[in-house]
Coordinates of C-alpha atoms (C1' of nucleotides) in Angstrom, one line a residue:
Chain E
X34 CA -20.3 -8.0 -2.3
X35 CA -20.5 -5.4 0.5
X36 CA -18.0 -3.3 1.3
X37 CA -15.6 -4.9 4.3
X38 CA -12.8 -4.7 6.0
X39 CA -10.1 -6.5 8.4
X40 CA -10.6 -5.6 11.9
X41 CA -7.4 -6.3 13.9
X42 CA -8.9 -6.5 17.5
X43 CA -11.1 -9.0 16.4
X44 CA -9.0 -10.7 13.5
X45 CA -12.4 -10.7 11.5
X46 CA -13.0 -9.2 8.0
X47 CA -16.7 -8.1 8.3
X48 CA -19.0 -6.0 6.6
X49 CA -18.0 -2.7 7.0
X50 CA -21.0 -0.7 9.1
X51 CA -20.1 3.1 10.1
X52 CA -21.6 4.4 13.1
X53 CA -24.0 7.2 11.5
X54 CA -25.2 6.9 7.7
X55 CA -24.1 11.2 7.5
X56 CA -20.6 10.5 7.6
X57 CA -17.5 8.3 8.4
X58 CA -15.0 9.2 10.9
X59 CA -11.5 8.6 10.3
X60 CA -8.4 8.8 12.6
X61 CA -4.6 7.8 11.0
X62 CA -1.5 8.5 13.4
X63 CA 0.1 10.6 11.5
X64 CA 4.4 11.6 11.6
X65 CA 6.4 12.7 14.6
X66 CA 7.6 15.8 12.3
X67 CA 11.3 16.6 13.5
X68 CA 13.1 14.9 10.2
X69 CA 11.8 14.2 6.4
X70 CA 9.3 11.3 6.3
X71 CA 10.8 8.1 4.4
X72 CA 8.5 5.7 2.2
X73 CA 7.5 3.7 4.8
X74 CA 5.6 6.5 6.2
X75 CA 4.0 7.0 3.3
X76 CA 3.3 3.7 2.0
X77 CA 1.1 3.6 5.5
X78 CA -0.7 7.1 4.8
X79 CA -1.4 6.2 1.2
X80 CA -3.0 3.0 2.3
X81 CA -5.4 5.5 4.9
X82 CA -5.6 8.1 1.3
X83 CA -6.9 4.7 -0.6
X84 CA -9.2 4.0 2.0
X85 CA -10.4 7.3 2.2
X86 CA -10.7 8.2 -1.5
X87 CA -12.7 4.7 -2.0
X88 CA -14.8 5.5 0.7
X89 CA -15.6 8.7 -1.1
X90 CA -15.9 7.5 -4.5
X91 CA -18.5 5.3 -3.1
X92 CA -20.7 8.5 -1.8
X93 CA -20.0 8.2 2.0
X94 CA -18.9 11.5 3.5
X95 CA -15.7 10.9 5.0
X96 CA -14.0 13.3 7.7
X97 CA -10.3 12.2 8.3
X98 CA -8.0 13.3 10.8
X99 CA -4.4 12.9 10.9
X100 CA -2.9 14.4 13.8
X101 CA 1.2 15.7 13.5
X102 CA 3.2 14.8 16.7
X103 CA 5.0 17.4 17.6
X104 CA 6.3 17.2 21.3
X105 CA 8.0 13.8 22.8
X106 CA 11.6 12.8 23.7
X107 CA 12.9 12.6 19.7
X108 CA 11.5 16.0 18.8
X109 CA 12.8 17.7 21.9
X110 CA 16.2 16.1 21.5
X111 CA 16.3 16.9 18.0
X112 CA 16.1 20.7 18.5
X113 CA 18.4 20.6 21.2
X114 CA 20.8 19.0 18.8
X115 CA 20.4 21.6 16.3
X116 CA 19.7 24.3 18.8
X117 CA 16.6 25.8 17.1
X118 CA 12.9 26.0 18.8
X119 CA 10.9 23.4 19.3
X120 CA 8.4 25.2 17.0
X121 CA 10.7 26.1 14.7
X122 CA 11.8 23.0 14.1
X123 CA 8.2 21.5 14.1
X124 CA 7.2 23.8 11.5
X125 CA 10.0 23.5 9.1
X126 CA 9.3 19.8 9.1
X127 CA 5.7 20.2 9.3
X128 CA 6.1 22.3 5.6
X129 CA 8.4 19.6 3.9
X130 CA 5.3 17.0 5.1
X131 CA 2.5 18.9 3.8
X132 CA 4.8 19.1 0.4
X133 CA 5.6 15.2 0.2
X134 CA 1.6 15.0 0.7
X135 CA 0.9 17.0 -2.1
X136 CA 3.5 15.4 -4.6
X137 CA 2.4 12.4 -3.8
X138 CA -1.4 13.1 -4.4
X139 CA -2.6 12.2 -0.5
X140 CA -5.8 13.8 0.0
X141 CA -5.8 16.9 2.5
X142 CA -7.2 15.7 5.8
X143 CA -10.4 17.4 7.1
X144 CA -8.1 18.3 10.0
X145 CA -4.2 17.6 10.8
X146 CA -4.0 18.8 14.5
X147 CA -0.7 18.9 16.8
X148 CA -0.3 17.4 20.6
X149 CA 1.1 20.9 21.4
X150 CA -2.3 22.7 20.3
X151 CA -4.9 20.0 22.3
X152 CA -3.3 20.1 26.2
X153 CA -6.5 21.0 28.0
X154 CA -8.2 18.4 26.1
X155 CA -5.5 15.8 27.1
X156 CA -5.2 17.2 30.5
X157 CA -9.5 16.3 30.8
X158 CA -8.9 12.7 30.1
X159 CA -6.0 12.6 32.9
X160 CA -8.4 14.2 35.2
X161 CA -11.0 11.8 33.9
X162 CA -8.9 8.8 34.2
X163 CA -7.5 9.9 37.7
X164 CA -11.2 10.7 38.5
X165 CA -12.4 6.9 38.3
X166 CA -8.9 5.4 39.5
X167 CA -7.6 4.1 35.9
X168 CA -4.6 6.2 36.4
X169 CA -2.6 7.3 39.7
X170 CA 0.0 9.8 40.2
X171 CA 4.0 8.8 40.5
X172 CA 6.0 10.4 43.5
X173 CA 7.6 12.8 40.7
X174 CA 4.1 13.9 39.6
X175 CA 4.0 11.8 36.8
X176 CA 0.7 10.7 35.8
X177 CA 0.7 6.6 34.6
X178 CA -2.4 4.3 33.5
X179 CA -2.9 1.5 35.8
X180 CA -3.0 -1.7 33.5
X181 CA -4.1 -3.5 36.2
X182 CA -7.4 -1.7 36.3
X183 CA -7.9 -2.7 32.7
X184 CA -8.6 -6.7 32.1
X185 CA -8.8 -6.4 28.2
X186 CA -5.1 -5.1 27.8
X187 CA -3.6 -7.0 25.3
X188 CA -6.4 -7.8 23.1
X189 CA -5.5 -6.0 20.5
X190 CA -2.2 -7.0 20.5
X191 CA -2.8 -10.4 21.4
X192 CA -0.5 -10.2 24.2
X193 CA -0.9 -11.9 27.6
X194 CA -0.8 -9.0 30.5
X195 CA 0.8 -11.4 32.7
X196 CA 3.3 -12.8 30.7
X197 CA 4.6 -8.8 30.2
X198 CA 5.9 -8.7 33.5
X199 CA 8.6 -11.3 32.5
X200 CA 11.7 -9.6 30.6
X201 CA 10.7 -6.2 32.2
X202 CA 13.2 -3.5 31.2
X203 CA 12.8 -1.8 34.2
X204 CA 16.5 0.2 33.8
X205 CA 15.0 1.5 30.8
X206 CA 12.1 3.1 32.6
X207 CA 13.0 6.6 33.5
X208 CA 9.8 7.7 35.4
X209 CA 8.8 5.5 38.6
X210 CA 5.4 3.2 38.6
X211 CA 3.6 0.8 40.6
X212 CA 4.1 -1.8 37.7
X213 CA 6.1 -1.8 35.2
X214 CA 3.5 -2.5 32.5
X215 CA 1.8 0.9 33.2
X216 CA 2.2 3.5 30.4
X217 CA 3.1 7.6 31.3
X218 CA -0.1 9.8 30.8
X219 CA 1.4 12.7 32.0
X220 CA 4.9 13.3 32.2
X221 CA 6.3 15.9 35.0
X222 CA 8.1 18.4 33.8
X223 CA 12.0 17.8 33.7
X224 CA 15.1 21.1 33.5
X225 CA 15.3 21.8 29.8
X226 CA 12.4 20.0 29.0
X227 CA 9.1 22.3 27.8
X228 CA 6.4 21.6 30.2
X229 CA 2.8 23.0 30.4
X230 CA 1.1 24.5 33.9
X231 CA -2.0 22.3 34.0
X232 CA -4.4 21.0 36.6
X233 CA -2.6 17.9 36.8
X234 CA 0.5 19.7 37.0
X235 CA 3.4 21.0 35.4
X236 CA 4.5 18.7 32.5
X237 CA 3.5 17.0 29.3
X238 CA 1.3 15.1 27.4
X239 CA 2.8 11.4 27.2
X240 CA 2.8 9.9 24.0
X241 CA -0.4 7.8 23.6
X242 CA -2.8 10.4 25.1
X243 CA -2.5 13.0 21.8
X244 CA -4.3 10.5 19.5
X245 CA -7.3 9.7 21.6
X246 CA -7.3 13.6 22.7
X247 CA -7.7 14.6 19.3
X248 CA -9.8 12.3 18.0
X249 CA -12.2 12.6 20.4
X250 CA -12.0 16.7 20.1
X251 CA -12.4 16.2 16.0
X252 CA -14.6 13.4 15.9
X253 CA -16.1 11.9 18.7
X254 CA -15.6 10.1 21.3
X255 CA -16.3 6.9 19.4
X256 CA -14.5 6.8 15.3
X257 CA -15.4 4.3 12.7
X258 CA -11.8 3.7 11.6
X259 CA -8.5 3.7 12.8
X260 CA -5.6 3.4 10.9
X261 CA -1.7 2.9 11.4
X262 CA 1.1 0.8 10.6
X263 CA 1.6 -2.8 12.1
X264 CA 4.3 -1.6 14.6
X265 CA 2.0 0.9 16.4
X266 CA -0.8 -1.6 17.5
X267 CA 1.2 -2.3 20.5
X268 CA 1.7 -0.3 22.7
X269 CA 0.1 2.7 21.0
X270 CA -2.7 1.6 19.9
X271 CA -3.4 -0.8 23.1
X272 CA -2.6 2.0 25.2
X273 CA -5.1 4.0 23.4
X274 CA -7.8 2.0 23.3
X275 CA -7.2 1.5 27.4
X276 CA -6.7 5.1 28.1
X277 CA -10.2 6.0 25.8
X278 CA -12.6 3.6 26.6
X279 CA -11.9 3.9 30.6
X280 CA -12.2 7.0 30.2
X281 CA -15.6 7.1 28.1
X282 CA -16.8 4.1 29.0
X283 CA -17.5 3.0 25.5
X284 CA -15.8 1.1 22.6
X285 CA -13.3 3.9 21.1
X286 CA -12.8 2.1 17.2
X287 CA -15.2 0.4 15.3
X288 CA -12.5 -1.2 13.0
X289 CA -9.0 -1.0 13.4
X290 CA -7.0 -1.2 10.3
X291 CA -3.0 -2.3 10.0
X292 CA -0.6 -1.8 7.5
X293 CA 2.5 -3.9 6.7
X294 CA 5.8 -2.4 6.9
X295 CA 7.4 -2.0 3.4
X296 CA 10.8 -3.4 3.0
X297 CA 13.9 -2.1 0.9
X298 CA 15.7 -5.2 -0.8
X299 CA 14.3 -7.4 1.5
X300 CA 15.8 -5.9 4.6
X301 CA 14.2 -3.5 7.3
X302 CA 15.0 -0.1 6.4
X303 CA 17.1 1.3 9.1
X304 CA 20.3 3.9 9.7
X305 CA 22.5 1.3 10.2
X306 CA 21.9 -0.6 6.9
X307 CA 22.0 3.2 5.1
X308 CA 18.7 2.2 3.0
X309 CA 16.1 4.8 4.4
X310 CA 14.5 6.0 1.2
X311 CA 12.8 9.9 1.9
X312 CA 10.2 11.0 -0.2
X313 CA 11.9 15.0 -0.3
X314 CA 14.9 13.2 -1.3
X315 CA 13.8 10.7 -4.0
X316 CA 11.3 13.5 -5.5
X317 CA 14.4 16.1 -5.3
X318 CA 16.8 13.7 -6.9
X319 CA 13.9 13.6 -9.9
X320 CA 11.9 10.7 -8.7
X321 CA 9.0 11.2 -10.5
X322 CA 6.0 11.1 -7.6
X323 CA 3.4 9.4 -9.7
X324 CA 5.8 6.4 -10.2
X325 CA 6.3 6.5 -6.6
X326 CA 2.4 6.8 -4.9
X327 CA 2.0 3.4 -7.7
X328 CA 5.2 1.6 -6.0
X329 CA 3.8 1.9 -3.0
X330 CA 0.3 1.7 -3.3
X331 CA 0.4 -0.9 -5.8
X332 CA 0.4 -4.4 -3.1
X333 CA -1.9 -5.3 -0.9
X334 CA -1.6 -3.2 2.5
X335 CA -1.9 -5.8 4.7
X336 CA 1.3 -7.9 3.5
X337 CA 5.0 -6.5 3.3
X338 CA 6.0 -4.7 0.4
X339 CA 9.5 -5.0 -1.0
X340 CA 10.7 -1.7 -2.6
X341 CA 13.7 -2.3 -4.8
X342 CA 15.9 0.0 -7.0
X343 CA 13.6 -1.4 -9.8
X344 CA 10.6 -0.7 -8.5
X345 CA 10.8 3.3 -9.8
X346 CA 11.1 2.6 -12.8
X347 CA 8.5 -0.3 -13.0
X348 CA 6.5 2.2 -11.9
X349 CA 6.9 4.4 -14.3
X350 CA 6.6 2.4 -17.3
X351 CA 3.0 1.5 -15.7
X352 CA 1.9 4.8 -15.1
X353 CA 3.2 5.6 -18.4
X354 CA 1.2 3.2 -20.2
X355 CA -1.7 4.6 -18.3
X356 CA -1.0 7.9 -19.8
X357 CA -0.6 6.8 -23.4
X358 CA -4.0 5.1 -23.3
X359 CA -5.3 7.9 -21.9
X360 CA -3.9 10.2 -24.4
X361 CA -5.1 7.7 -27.0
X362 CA -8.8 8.1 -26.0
X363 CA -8.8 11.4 -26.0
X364 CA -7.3 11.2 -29.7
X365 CA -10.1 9.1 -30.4
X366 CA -12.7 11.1 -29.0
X367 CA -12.2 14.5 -30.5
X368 CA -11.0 12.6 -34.0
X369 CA -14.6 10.9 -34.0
X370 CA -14.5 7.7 -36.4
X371 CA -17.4 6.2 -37.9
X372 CA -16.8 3.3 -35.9
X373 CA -17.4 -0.5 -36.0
X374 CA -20.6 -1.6 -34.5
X375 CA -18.5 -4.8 -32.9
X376 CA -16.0 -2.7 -31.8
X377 CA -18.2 -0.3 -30.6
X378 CA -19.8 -3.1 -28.1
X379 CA -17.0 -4.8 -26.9
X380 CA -15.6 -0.7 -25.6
X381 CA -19.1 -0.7 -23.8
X382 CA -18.9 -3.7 -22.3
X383 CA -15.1 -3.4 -21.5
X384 CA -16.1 0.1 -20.0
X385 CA -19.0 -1.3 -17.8
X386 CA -17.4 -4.4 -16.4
X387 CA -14.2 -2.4 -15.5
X388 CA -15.7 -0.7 -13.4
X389 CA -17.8 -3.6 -11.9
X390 CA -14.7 -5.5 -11.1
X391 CA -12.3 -2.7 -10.1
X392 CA -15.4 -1.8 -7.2
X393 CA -15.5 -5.2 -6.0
X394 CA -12.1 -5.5 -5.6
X395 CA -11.8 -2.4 -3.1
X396 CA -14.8 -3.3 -1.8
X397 CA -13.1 -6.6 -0.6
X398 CA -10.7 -4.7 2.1
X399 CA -9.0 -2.7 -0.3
X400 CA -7.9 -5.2 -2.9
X401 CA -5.6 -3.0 -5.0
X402 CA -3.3 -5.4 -6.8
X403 CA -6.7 -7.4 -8.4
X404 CA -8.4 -3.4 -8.8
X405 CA -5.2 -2.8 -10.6
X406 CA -5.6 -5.7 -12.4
X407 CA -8.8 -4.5 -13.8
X408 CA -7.8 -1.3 -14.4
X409 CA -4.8 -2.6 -16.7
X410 CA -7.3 -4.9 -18.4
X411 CA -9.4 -1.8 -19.5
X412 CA -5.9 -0.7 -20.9
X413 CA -5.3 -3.8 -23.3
X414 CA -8.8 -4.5 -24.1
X415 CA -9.6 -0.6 -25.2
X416 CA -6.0 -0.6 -27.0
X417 CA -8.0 -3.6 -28.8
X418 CA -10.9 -1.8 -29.6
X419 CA -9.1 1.4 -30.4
X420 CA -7.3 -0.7 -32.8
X421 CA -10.3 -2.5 -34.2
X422 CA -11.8 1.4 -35.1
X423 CA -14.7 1.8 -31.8
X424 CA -16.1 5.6 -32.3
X425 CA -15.7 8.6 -30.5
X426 CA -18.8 7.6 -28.1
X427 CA -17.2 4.3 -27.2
X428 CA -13.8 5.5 -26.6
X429 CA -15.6 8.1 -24.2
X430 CA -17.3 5.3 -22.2
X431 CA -13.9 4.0 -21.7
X432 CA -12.2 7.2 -20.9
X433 CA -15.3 7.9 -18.1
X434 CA -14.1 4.6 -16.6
X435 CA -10.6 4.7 -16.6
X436 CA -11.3 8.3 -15.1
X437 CA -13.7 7.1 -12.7
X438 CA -11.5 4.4 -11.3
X439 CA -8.8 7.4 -11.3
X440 CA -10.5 9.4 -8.6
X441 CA -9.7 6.5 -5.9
X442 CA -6.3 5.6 -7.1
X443 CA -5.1 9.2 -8.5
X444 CA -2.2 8.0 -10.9
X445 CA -3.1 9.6 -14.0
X446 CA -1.6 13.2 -15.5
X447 CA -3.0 16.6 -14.0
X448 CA -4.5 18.8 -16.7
X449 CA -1.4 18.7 -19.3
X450 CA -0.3 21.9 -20.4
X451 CA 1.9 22.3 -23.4
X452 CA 4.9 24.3 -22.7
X453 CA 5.5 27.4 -23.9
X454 CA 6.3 27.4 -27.6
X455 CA 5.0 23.9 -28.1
X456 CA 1.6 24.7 -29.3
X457 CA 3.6 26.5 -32.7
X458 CA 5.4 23.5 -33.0
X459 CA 3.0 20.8 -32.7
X460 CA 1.2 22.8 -35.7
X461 CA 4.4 23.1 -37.7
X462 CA 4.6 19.2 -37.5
X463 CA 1.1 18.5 -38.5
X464 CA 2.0 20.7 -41.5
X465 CA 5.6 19.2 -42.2
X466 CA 4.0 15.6 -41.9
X467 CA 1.0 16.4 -44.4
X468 CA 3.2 17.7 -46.7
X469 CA 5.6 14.6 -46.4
X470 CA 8.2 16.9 -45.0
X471 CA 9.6 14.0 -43.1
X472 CA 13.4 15.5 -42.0
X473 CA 11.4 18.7 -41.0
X474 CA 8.4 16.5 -38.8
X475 CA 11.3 14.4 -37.6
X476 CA 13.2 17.4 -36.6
X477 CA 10.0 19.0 -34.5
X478 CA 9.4 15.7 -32.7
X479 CA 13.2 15.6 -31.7
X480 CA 12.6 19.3 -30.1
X481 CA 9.0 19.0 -28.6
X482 CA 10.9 16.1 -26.9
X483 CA 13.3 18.4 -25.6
X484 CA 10.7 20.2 -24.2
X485 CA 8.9 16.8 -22.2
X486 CA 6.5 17.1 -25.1
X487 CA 5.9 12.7 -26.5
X488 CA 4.3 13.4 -29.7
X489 CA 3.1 10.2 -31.7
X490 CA 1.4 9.5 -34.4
X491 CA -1.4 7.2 -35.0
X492 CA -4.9 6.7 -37.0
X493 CA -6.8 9.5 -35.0
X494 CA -3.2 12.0 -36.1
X495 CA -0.6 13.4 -34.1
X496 CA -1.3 13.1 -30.5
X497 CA 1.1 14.1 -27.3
X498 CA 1.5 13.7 -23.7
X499 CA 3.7 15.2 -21.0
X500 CA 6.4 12.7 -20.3
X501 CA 9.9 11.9 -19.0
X502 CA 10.2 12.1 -15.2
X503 CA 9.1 15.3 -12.8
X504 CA 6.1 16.5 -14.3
Chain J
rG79 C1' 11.2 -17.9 25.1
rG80 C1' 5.9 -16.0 23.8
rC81 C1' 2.6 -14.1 19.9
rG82 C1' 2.0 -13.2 14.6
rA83 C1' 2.9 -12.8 9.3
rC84 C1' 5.2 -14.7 5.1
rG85 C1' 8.1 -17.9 1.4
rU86 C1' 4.4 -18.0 -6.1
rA87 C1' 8.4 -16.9 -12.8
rC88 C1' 14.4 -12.7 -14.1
rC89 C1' 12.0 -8.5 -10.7
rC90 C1' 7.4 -6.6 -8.3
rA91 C1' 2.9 -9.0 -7.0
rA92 C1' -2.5 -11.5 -6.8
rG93 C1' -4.8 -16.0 -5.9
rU94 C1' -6.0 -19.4 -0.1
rG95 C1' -10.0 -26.7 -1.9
rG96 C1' -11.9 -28.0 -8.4
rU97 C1' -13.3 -22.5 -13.5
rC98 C1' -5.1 -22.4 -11.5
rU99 C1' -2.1 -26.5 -17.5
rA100 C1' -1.5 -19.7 -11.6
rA101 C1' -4.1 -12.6 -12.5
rG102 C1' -1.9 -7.9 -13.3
rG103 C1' 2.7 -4.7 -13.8
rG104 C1' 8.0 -4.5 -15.2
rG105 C1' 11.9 -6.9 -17.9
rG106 C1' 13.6 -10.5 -21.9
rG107 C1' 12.7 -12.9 -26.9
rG108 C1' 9.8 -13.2 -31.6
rG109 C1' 6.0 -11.0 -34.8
rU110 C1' 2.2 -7.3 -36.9
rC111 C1' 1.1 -2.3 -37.8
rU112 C1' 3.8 2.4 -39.1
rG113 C1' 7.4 7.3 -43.8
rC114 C1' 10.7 6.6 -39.5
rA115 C1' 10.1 6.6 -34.3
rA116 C1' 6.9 5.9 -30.5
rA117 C1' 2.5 3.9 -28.9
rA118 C1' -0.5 -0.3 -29.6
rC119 C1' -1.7 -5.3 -30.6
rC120 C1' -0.4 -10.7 -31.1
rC121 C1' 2.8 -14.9 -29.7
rU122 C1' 6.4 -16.3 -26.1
rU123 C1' 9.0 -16.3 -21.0
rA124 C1' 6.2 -21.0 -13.7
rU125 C1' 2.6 -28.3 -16.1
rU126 C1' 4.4 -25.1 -11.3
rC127 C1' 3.5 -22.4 -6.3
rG128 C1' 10.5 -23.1 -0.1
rC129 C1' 11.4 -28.6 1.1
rC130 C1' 9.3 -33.4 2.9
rG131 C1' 5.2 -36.1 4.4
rG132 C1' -0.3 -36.4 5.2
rU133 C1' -5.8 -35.5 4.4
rU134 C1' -8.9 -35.5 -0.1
rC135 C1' -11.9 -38.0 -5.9
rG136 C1' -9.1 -33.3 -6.3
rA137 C1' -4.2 -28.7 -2.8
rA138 C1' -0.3 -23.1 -4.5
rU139 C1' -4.7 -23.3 -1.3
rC140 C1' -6.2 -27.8 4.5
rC141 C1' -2.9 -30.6 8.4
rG142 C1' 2.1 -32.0 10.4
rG143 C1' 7.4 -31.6 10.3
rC144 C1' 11.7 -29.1 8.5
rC145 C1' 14.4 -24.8 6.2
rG146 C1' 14.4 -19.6 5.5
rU147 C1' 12.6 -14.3 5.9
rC148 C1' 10.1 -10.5 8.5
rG149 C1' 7.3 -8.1 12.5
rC150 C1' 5.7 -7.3 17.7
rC151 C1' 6.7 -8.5 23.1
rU152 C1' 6.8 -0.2 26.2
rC153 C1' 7.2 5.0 22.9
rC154 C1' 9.5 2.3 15.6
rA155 C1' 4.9 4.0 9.8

RNA sequence: GGCGACGUACCCAAGUGGUCUAAGGGGGGGGUCUGCAAAACCCUUAUUCGCCGGUUCGAAUCCGGCCGUCGCCUCCA
């Protein structure tokens, strides 16, 4: 099967085709950062991580942007709250982001640029737009897109233009418009409110406007792939794709991809329930962030996922079989056994078709819970051949797989060092247990353990891992 | 009110017309192996897929109704 993906503007799943064969472009809205990002968040820039790691692994050069919103009405009410800069502020956060990223194994964007650092190119696409009358100017010097000059509005969302003018919240609205269905390009500036002196005035960029700025400044003006959570296609991503292509002139995404929102108990997370679960404070409390990038990568990203108190710890125990099958192979490797020719076959196979099936499945719009399926196949049938004495050879087959499958999901161990002092007493146990020293081998294991060091023993000898939580 | 998604075992979660007497992970129970432990393996834990009708030779999968949950309908990942 090719590779393909949903499309939400057309509904479609279709064969995934990127605009040039020398690389993919990739645009994911990425955090307002004036607070700590909570798993929601990140189970919707995991999904973009999968989607680019598999993209990857399958040869394509990928260039991915996610942009860091750092100017609208939260961030510059936040800082007044706290009465720190703007950039300050935007910074601090912008540091704990880049750290949740990095514990939870998301793949460094190509470029992660800020609203505040692209105004001239956001104040070319308001001249642009105001240029071929998509957009007008408000009495206050507000600049606003004119919907009306757009007929497709509302395809992406699938809502009807016209029946948007019913339950208008027109109190709400702070700027004035000709209609109320019009979105703020350009907001004028307002006392105690950071503006910028620009050619369409003194003010700032609206919301919307960053993300098709940016993308077209760091990839084009046309991408391949857009990605976001369910509860930005409208407005944001309508507006977007209004804003872009009237000003361009040509189709802005090639396939738009949604994620669902992830659930906590069943309920929405929000401040009034008390159940917003942040990844600085999960991974400070000792969360242990492989456990978490598997909880939330591990369903499918276009239905809801329900986060429980359980799911940590499921988690864990997964990953943790991952890692004792991985430690296993290794054992089995450098041990080298003669090895049973039936064995020996069934490892290749089991290697081969692993693979086969694990690629399909992300082929088929990012099926992850039937990739991980495969993936924890590989894990009982090699336990099967370990068991049943496959060689060194097949046991690396297995362990090039599992590996290979690794690189797009990113869930197994980094290079385990032993801790300091642990390399003396692994040896001490290998001695005390060939000399039937059990109390002292007993003993050792008790304090490796102290020290996160599993040791176990099996056929190929004593073997260990890094365990526990942290890591 | 409009648009959309969903309801599968104790929990998480695939499957969307026959190979489903329903994948995979976690948990529970029993067993094998092992100096012990751990790991691993084996057996077991939904004849059933919210409920009621219908279509079909055949439905978890299609259609209709009902119940329930969730999302969007102007700045929330």
């Amino acid at each position: 099967m090719a590779l393909q993906f949903r499309d939400t503007l057309s509904g479609e799943t279709r064969a995934f085709v990127p605009l040039s064969r020398e690389q993919t472009t990739i645009y994911s809205c990425g955090p307002t950062i004036y607070g700590p990002a909570h798993i929601g968040n990140f189970r919707s820039f995991l999904f973009a991580d999968l989607l680019v790691r598999w993209l990857r692994a399958r040869g394509q050069v990928v260039r991915w942007v996610v942009n860091l919103t750092d100017i609208d009405d939260k961030i510059i009410r936040a800082a007044a709250a706290e009465g720190v800069e703007i950039r300050a502020m935007t910074d601090r956060w912008e540091a704990v982001f880049r750290a949740d990223m990095a514990a939870l194994r998301m793949s460094t964007p190509d470029v992660m640029p800020r609203a505040t650092e692209h105004i001239p190119e956001q104040v070319a696409l308001v001249e642009q737009l105001l240029a071929n009358g998509h957009a007008y100017r408000a009495d206050d010097g507000s600049v606003f897109f004119r919907i009306a000059s757009w007929p497709a509005y509302g395809a992406l969302a699938r809502l009807d233009p016209e029946a948007m003018r019913v339950g208008e919240r027109v109190e709400s609205d702070e700027y004035s418009k000709d209609d109320v269905r019009d979105f703020v390009l350009w907001k004028a500036a307002k006392a105690g409110e950071p503006s910028w002196e620009t050619a369409v005035g003194t003010g700032r960029p609206g919301w919307h406007l960053e993300c098709s700025a940016m993308s077209m400044r760091h990839l084009g003006e046309q991408i391949d792939i857009h990605t976001g959570a369910i509860d930005l296609i409208f407005p944001h991503h309508e507006d977007e794709i209004a804003q872009s292509e009237a000003a361009t002139g040509k189709t802005f995404v090639g396939t738009w991809m949604h994620c669902a929102h992830l659930q906590v108990s069943g309920d929405k997370m929000s401040k009034s329930l008390g159940n917003i679960a942040r990844v600085s404070e999960l991974l400070a409390a000792g969360a242990d962030p492989r456990a978490l990038r598997f909880a939330l990568i591990s369903a499918h990203y276009r239905t809801s996922l329900n986060y429980t108190p359980d799911s940590l710890a499921a988690a864990g125990a997964a990953i943790s079989r991952l890692d004792a099958f991985q430690t296993a192979l290794r054992a089995r490797v450098a041990g080298g056994i003669a090895g049973s020719g039936d064995a020996d076959a069934s490892a290749q196979t089991i290697a081969a078709s692993s693979w086969e099936r694990f690629a399909r499945s992300m082929d088929d719009d990012l099926a992850v819970p039937e990739a991980l399926a495969a993936l924890f196949d590989l894990v009982r049938d090699g336990n099967r051949a370990l068991d049943a004495g496959c060689s060194g050879a097949a046991a690396t087959a297995m362990l090039a797989t599992l590996e290979q499958i690794d690189a797009t999901l990113a869930l197994l161990p980094a290079a385990a060092e032993l801790p300091h002092g642990a390399a003396e007493l692994l040896e001490a146990r290998r001695a005390a247990r060939a000399a039937k020293s059990w109390s002292d081998a007993d003993r050792l294991r008790d304090e490796l353990a102290a020290l996160g060091v599993v040791v176990e023993d099996g056929r190929d000898g004593q073997r260990w891992r890094i365990g526990g939580v942290g890591e």
